PDB file of C-alpha atoms and ligand atoms in Angstrom:
ATOM      1  CA  MET A   1     110.950 112.868 104.131  1.00  0.00           C
ATOM      2  CA  ILE A   2     112.183 113.770 100.683  1.00  0.00           C
ATOM      3  CA  GLN A   3     114.979 111.885  98.987  1.00  0.00           C
ATOM      4  CA  LYS A   4     116.632 112.740  95.695  1.00  0.00           C
ATOM      5  CA  LEU A   5     117.114 109.671  93.494  1.00  0.00           C
ATOM      6  CA  THR A   6     119.640 109.599  90.665  1.00  0.00           C
ATOM      7  CA  PHE A   7     118.580 106.479  88.766  1.00  0.00           C
ATOM      8  CA  GLY A   8     116.996 108.507  85.946  1.00  0.00           C
ATOM      9  CA  GLU A   9     120.117 110.487  85.101  1.00  0.00           C
ATOM     10  CA  PRO A  10     121.096 112.109  82.852  1.00  0.00           C
ATOM     11  CA  PHE A  11     117.655 113.260  81.709  1.00  0.00           C
ATOM     12  CA  ILE A  12     115.049 112.400  84.338  1.00  0.00           C
ATOM     13  CA  ALA A  13     115.174 113.694  87.909  1.00  0.00           C
ATOM     14  CA  ALA A  14     113.378 111.759  90.640  1.00  0.00           C
ATOM     15  CA  ARG A  15     112.239 112.545  94.178  1.00  0.00           C
ATOM     16  CA  TYR A  16     110.975 109.949  96.632  1.00  0.00           C
ATOM     17  CA  ILE A  17     108.490 111.448  99.092  1.00  0.00           C
ATOM     18  CA  GLU A  18     107.281 109.797 102.286  1.00  0.00           C
ATOM     19  CA  GLN A  19     104.897 111.198 104.880  1.00  0.00           C
ATOM     20  CA  GLU A  20     105.008 114.854 103.815  1.00  0.00           C
ATOM     21  CA  ALA A  21     102.103 117.082 104.846  1.00  0.00           C
ATOM     22  CA  ASP A  22     102.659 119.734 102.169  1.00  0.00           C
ATOM     23  CA  TYR A  23     105.090 119.347  99.291  1.00  0.00           C
ATOM     24  CA  ALA A  24     105.143 122.009  96.573  1.00  0.00           C
ATOM     25  CA  ALA A  25     105.755 120.135  93.340  1.00  0.00           C
ATOM     26  CA  PRO A  26     107.729 122.073  90.741  1.00  0.00           C
ATOM     27  CA  ASP A  27     106.782 122.426  87.073  1.00  0.00           C
ATOM     28  CA  GLN A  28     105.205 119.554  85.173  1.00  0.00           C
ATOM     29  CA  CYS A  29     106.024 116.170  86.643  1.00  0.00           C
ATOM     30  CA  ILE A  30     104.693 112.648  86.857  1.00  0.00           C
ATOM     31  CA  LEU A  31     103.373 111.725  90.285  1.00  0.00           C
ATOM     32  CA  VAL A  32     103.269 108.036  91.195  1.00  0.00           C
ATOM     33  CA  ASN A  33     101.469 106.902  94.331  1.00  0.00           C
ATOM     34  CA  LEU A  34     103.649 104.033  95.562  1.00  0.00           C
ATOM     35  CA  ASP A  35     101.519 103.294  98.589  1.00  0.00           C
ATOM     36  CA  THR A  36      99.292 100.218  98.575  1.00  0.00           C
ATOM     37  CA  GLU A  37      96.702 101.739 100.918  1.00  0.00           C
ATOM     38  CA  GLN A  38      96.789 105.529 101.202  1.00  0.00           C
ATOM     39  CA  PRO A  39      95.866 108.102  98.537  1.00  0.00           C
ATOM     40  CA  VAL A  40      98.010 111.137  97.669  1.00  0.00           C
ATOM     41  CA  LEU A  41      95.967 114.308  98.146  1.00  0.00           C
ATOM     42  CA  VAL A  42      96.580 116.826  95.375  1.00  0.00           C
ATOM     43  CA  GLU A  43      94.392 119.957  95.357  1.00  0.00           C
ATOM     44  CA  ASN A  44      90.711 120.866  95.337  1.00  0.00           C
ATOM     45  CA  GLY A  45      89.680 117.476  96.666  1.00  0.00           C
ATOM     46  CA  PHE A  46      91.448 115.517  93.930  1.00  0.00           C
ATOM     47  CA  SER A  47      93.191 112.504  95.377  1.00  0.00           C
ATOM     48  CA  LEU A  48      95.329 109.976  93.552  1.00  0.00           C
ATOM     49  CA  PRO A  49      94.441 106.413  94.612  1.00  0.00           C
ATOM     50  CA  PRO A  50      97.077 103.865  95.682  1.00  0.00           C
ATOM     51  CA  LEU A  51      99.280 102.484  92.881  1.00  0.00           C
ATOM     52  CA  GLN A  52      98.061 105.095  90.372  1.00  0.00           C
ATOM     53  CA  ALA A  53      99.838 107.919  88.521  1.00  0.00           C
ATOM     54  CA  CYS A  54      99.060 111.280  86.943  1.00  0.00           C
ATOM     55  CA  GLU A  55     100.763 114.442  85.740  1.00  0.00           C
ATOM     56  CA  ILE A  56     100.763 117.450  88.046  1.00  0.00           C
ATOM     57  CA  ARG A  57     101.935 121.022  87.576  1.00  0.00           C
ATOM     58  CA  PHE A  58     102.990 123.402  90.368  1.00  0.00           C
ATOM     59  CA  SER A  59     100.696 121.460  92.694  1.00  0.00           C
ATOM     60  CA  HIS A  60     100.736 121.153  96.457  1.00  0.00           C
ATOM     61  CA  ILE A  61     100.484 117.532  97.495  1.00  0.00           C
ATOM     62  CA  ARG A  62      99.994 115.722 100.785  1.00  0.00           C
ATOM     63  CA  VAL A  63     101.661 112.315 100.929  1.00  0.00           C
ATOM     64  CA  PRO A  64     100.554 110.268 103.959  1.00  0.00           C
ATOM     65  CA  GLY A  65     102.253 107.173 102.479  1.00  0.00           C
ATOM     66  CA  LYS A  66     104.867 106.952  99.721  1.00  0.00           C
ATOM     67  CA  ALA A  67     105.140 108.655  96.362  1.00  0.00           C
ATOM     68  CA  LEU A  68     107.551 109.331  93.536  1.00  0.00           C
ATOM     69  CA  LEU A  69     107.916 112.446  91.394  1.00  0.00           C
ATOM     70  CA  LEU A  70     109.611 112.248  88.005  1.00  0.00           C
ATOM     71  CA  ARG A  71     110.658 115.507  86.320  1.00  0.00           C
ATOM     72  CA  HIS A  72     111.751 116.484  82.802  1.00  0.00           C
ATOM     73  CA  ALA A  73     110.213 113.417  81.115  1.00  0.00           C
ATOM     74  CA  GLY A  74     108.409 115.780  78.731  1.00  0.00           C
ATOM     75  CA  THR A  75     111.729 117.075  77.403  1.00  0.00           C
ATOM     76  CA  VAL A  76     113.069 113.644  76.405  1.00  0.00           C
ATOM     77  CA  ASP A  77     112.755 113.244  72.623  1.00  0.00           C
ATOM     78  CA  LEU A  78     113.453 109.623  71.711  1.00  0.00           C
ATOM     79  CA  ASN A  79     113.345 110.470  68.007  1.00  0.00           C
ATOM     80  CA  ASP A  80     116.521 112.468  68.599  1.00  0.00           C
ATOM     81  CA  LEU A  81     119.284 109.951  67.901  1.00  0.00           C
ATOM     82  CA  GLN A  82     121.790 111.742  70.120  1.00  0.00           C
ATOM     83  CA  THR A  83     119.415 111.400  73.097  1.00  0.00           C
ATOM     84  CA  LEU A  84     118.833 107.742  72.248  1.00  0.00           C
ATOM     85  CA  ASP A  85     122.572 107.081  72.007  1.00  0.00           C
ATOM     86  CA  ILE A  86     123.265 108.725  75.363  1.00  0.00           C
ATOM     87  CA  LEU A  87     120.617 106.575  77.065  1.00  0.00           C
ATOM     88  CA  ARG A  88     121.862 103.409  75.362  1.00  0.00           C
ATOM     89  CA  LYS A  89     125.368 104.120  76.676  1.00  0.00           C
ATOM     90  CA  VAL A  90     124.410 105.101  80.228  1.00  0.00           C
ATOM     91  CA  TRP A  91     121.788 102.388  80.811  1.00  0.00           C
ATOM     92  CA  LYS A  92     122.599  98.698  80.367  1.00  0.00           C
ATOM     93  CA  SER A  93     120.891  96.518  77.803  1.00  0.00           C
ATOM     94  CA  ASN A  94     119.192  93.355  79.014  1.00  0.00           C
ATOM     95  CA  TRP A  95     121.852  91.434  77.105  1.00  0.00           C
ATOM     96  CA  GLU A  96     124.681  93.254  78.945  1.00  0.00           C
ATOM     97  CA  LEU A  97     122.913  92.589  82.247  1.00  0.00           C
ATOM     98  CA  THR A  98     122.100  88.896  81.793  1.00  0.00           C
ATOM     99  CA  HIS A  99     123.887  87.438  78.739  1.00  0.00           C
ATOM    100  CA  LEU A 100     120.817  85.234  78.339  1.00  0.00           C
ATOM    101  CA  PRO A 101     120.352  84.158  74.710  1.00  0.00           C
ATOM    102  CA  GLN A 102     116.764  85.471  74.623  1.00  0.00           C
ATOM    103  CA  HIS A 103     118.059  88.980  75.407  1.00  0.00           C
ATOM    104  CA  ARG A 104     120.526  89.164  72.523  1.00  0.00           C
ATOM    105  CA  GLY A 105     119.591  92.062  70.232  1.00  0.00           C
ATOM    106  CA  VAL A 106     116.495  92.996  72.274  1.00  0.00           C
ATOM    107  CA  PRO A 107     116.345  96.840  72.536  1.00  0.00           C
ATOM    108  CA  TYR A 108     115.493  97.058  76.264  1.00  0.00           C
ATOM    109  CA  TYR A 109     117.903  99.178  78.353  1.00  0.00           C
ATOM    110  CA  LYS A 110     117.601  99.426  82.132  1.00  0.00           C
ATOM    111  CA  SER A 111     118.615 102.296  84.386  1.00  0.00           C
ATOM    112  CA  PRO A 112     120.231 101.477  87.737  1.00  0.00           C
ATOM    113  CA  LYS A 113     117.740  99.957  90.168  1.00  0.00           C
ATOM    114  CA  VAL A 114     116.834 101.747  93.392  1.00  0.00           C
ATOM    115  CA  THR A 115     115.624  99.746  96.390  1.00  0.00           C
ATOM    116  CA  LEU A 116     113.807 101.358  99.321  1.00  0.00           C
ATOM    117  CA  GLY A 117     112.693  98.700 101.788  1.00  0.00           C
ATOM    118  CA  LYS A 118     110.140  96.482 100.047  1.00  0.00           C
ATOM    119  CA  LEU A 119     110.028  98.747  97.023  1.00  0.00           C
ATOM    120  CA  SER A 120     112.336  98.648  94.008  1.00  0.00           C
ATOM    121  CA  MET A 121     112.243 100.673  90.811  1.00  0.00           C
ATOM    122  CA  ASN A 122     114.127 101.196  87.599  1.00  0.00           C
ATOM    123  CA  LEU A 123     113.495 103.009  84.354  1.00  0.00           C
ATOM    124  CA  CYS A 124     113.569 101.098  81.098  1.00  0.00           C
ATOM    125  CA  LEU A 125     114.153 102.443  77.593  1.00  0.00           C
ATOM    126  CA  VAL A 126     112.607 100.493  74.734  1.00  0.00           C
ATOM    127  CA  ALA A 127     114.557 101.832  71.773  1.00  0.00           C
ATOM    128  CA  GLU A 128     112.229 100.455  69.078  1.00  0.00           C
ATOM    129  CA  PRO A 129     108.451 100.703  68.548  1.00  0.00           C
ATOM    130  CA  GLU A 130     106.191  97.634  68.731  1.00  0.00           C
ATOM    131  CA  CYS A 131     108.750  95.633  70.644  1.00  0.00           C
ATOM    132  CA  PRO A 132     107.394  93.213  73.282  1.00  0.00           C
ATOM    133  CA  SER A 133     109.264  92.050  76.367  1.00  0.00           C
ATOM    134  CA  GLY A 134     109.444  88.379  77.271  1.00  0.00           C
ATOM    135  CA  ILE A 135     106.126  86.719  78.136  1.00  0.00           C
ATOM    136  CA  HIS A 136     106.103  85.577  81.756  1.00  0.00           C
ATOM    137  CA  ARG A 137     103.715  84.731  84.560  1.00  0.00           C
ATOM    138  CA  GLU A 138     105.953  84.365  87.585  1.00  0.00           C
ATOM    139  CA  HIS A 139     108.475  86.793  89.039  1.00  0.00           C
ATOM    140  CA  ASP A 140     111.625  85.980  90.961  1.00  0.00           C
ATOM    141  CA  ARG A 141     109.695  86.669  94.193  1.00  0.00           C
ATOM    142  CA  PRO A 142     106.077  87.517  95.124  1.00  0.00           C
ATOM    143  CA  ILE A 143     105.578  91.147  94.110  1.00  0.00           C
ATOM    144  CA  ARG A 144     103.052  93.736  93.099  1.00  0.00           C
ATOM    145  CA  GLU A 145     104.307  94.890  89.694  1.00  0.00           C
ATOM    146  CA  LEU A 146     103.510  98.195  87.987  1.00  0.00           C
ATOM    147  CA  HIS A 147     104.618  99.761  84.720  1.00  0.00           C
ATOM    148  CA  VAL A 148     104.342 103.549  84.741  1.00  0.00           C
ATOM    149  CA  GLN A 149     104.611 105.082  81.274  1.00  0.00           C
ATOM    150  CA  VAL A 150     107.078 107.974  81.378  1.00  0.00           C
ATOM    151  CA  VAL A 151     107.869 108.856  77.737  1.00  0.00           C
ATOM    152  CA  GLY A 152     105.989 107.745  74.602  1.00  0.00           C
ATOM    153  CA  GLN A 153     103.338 105.045  74.471  1.00  0.00           C
ATOM    154  CA  GLY A 154     103.254 101.414  75.503  1.00  0.00           C
ATOM    155  CA  ALA A 155     100.900  98.684  76.654  1.00  0.00           C
ATOM    156  CA  VAL A 156     100.725  95.683  78.932  1.00  0.00           C
ATOM    157  CA  ASP A 157      99.309  92.608  77.229  1.00  0.00           C
ATOM    158  CA  LEU A 158      97.590  89.751  79.076  1.00  0.00           C
ATOM    159  CA  LEU A 159      97.868  86.343  77.408  1.00  0.00           C
ATOM    160  CA  ARG A 160      96.269  82.914  77.727  1.00  0.00           C
ATOM    161  CA  SER A 161      99.605  81.131  77.288  1.00  0.00           C
ATOM    162  CA  PRO A 162     103.255  81.890  76.429  1.00  0.00           C
ATOM    163  CA  ASP A 163     102.148  81.992  72.776  1.00  0.00           C
ATOM    164  CA  PRO A 164     102.371  85.628  71.520  1.00  0.00           C
ATOM    165  CA  ALA A 165      99.171  85.042  69.495  1.00  0.00           C
ATOM    166  CA  SER A 166      97.151  84.357  72.678  1.00  0.00           C
ATOM    167  CA  VAL A 167      96.676  87.983  73.832  1.00  0.00           C
ATOM    168  CA  TYR A 168      93.181  88.385  75.317  1.00  0.00           C
ATOM    169  CA  ALA A 169      93.452  91.903  76.831  1.00  0.00           C
ATOM    170  CA  SER A 170      95.696  94.945  76.403  1.00  0.00           C
ATOM    171  CA  LEU A 171      96.111  97.802  78.859  1.00  0.00           C
ATOM    172  CA  PRO A 172      97.215 100.875  76.875  1.00  0.00           C
ATOM    173  CA  LEU A 173      99.693 103.254  78.478  1.00  0.00           C
ATOM    174  CA  ALA A 174     100.161 106.959  77.686  1.00  0.00           C
ATOM    175  CA  ALA A 175     102.865 109.023  79.390  1.00  0.00           C
ATOM    176  CA  GLY A 176     101.879 109.753  82.986  1.00  0.00           C
ATOM    177  CA  THR A 177      99.646 106.706  83.374  1.00  0.00           C
ATOM    178  CA  VAL A 178      99.854 103.286  84.971  1.00  0.00           C
ATOM    179  CA  HIS A 179      97.757 100.230  84.140  1.00  0.00           C
ATOM    180  CA  ILE A 180      95.142  98.731  86.414  1.00  0.00           C
ATOM    181  CA  PRO A 181      96.551  95.764  88.378  1.00  0.00           C
ATOM    182  CA  GLU A 182      97.443  92.665  86.351  1.00  0.00           C
ATOM    183  CA  TRP A 183      96.970  90.299  89.295  1.00  0.00           C
ATOM    184  CA  ASN A 184      93.641  88.762  90.311  1.00  0.00           C
ATOM    185  CA  ALA A 185      91.957  88.716  93.730  1.00  0.00           C
ATOM    186  CA  GLU A 186      94.259  85.874  94.828  1.00  0.00           C
ATOM    187  CA  GLY A 187      97.344  87.832  93.761  1.00  0.00           C
ATOM    188  CA  VAL A 188      97.939  85.466  90.828  1.00  0.00           C
ATOM    189  CA  TYR A 189      99.260  86.915  87.562  1.00  0.00           C
ATOM    190  CA  PRO A 190      98.175  85.853  84.091  1.00  0.00           C
ATOM    191  CA  TRP A 191     100.811  85.404  81.386  1.00  0.00           C
ATOM    192  CA  HIS A 192     101.815  88.983  80.569  1.00  0.00           C
ATOM    193  CA  ARG A 193     104.306  91.200  78.830  1.00  0.00           C
ATOM    194  CA  TYR A 194     105.130  94.872  78.395  1.00  0.00           C
ATOM    195  CA  ARG A 195     105.093  96.115  74.795  1.00  0.00           C
ATOM    196  CA  SER A 196     106.353  99.411  73.365  1.00  0.00           C
ATOM    197  CA  VAL A 197     103.995 101.159  70.938  1.00  0.00           C
ATOM    198  CA  THR A 198     106.427 103.977  70.153  1.00  0.00           C
ATOM    199  CA  ARG A 199     110.032 104.254  71.299  1.00  0.00           C
ATOM    200  CA  CYS A 200     109.458 104.811  74.985  1.00  0.00           C
ATOM    201  CA  ILE A 201     110.581 104.855  78.592  1.00  0.00           C
ATOM    202  CA  PHE A 202     108.625 103.226  81.390  1.00  0.00           C
ATOM    203  CA  LEU A 203     109.179 102.917  85.124  1.00  0.00           C
ATOM    204  CA  ALA A 204     109.103  99.371  86.437  1.00  0.00           C
ATOM    205  CA  VAL A 205     107.981  99.207  90.070  1.00  0.00           C
ATOM    206  CA  SER A 206     108.107  96.086  92.259  1.00  0.00           C
ATOM    207  CA  ILE A 207     106.595  96.032  95.711  1.00  0.00           C
ATOM    208  CA  GLU A 208     107.390  92.940  97.754  1.00  0.00           C
ATOM    209  CA  GLU A 209     104.478  91.453  99.627  1.00  0.00           C
TER     210      GLU A 209
HETATM  211 FE1  FE2 B 301     105.846  90.845  85.140  1.00  0.00          FE
END
């Protein structure tokens, strides 16, 4: 099953793929394995493990579980102010979405959210470099959370406490990558935050347990 998703418009096209024996991916795209158990088989014996991402190019893939393809991310230039302005108009800032005081003036802009069963996803523009999100440990429900870097560079920081000076590990993110899981063997998260390194776009993925 292949489903076109529009949440990345106007610049990023998305396809959700489920249980496809042979899908011919088009030109360069980011492949995200959204399955918690099954790999995505690419070519020549290369398989993408669960909850991992990579870039592929004109590749044939076999998706026994669930996957996402994002196209055209490589053409998005966030140093082009016209592009930035379009995204800031089409996607909603955290402040517009919540009106929480901590979101006032914070340059995070979220695309529409897509929900497919236990899975939900949205893209997020961080319009300034070196800009951290809020530090948190809990989510509104028990989830597996991933940040897939789509444009530019970012990082996920792990912290000892809500104090921004208490970072003890950072998981760097280049476009086309996802971090190793933040949660421990018991499914418990440390204090954590996303942080832009350059202006960037990432894909936030939540999988309900
Ligand atoms: Fe989180």
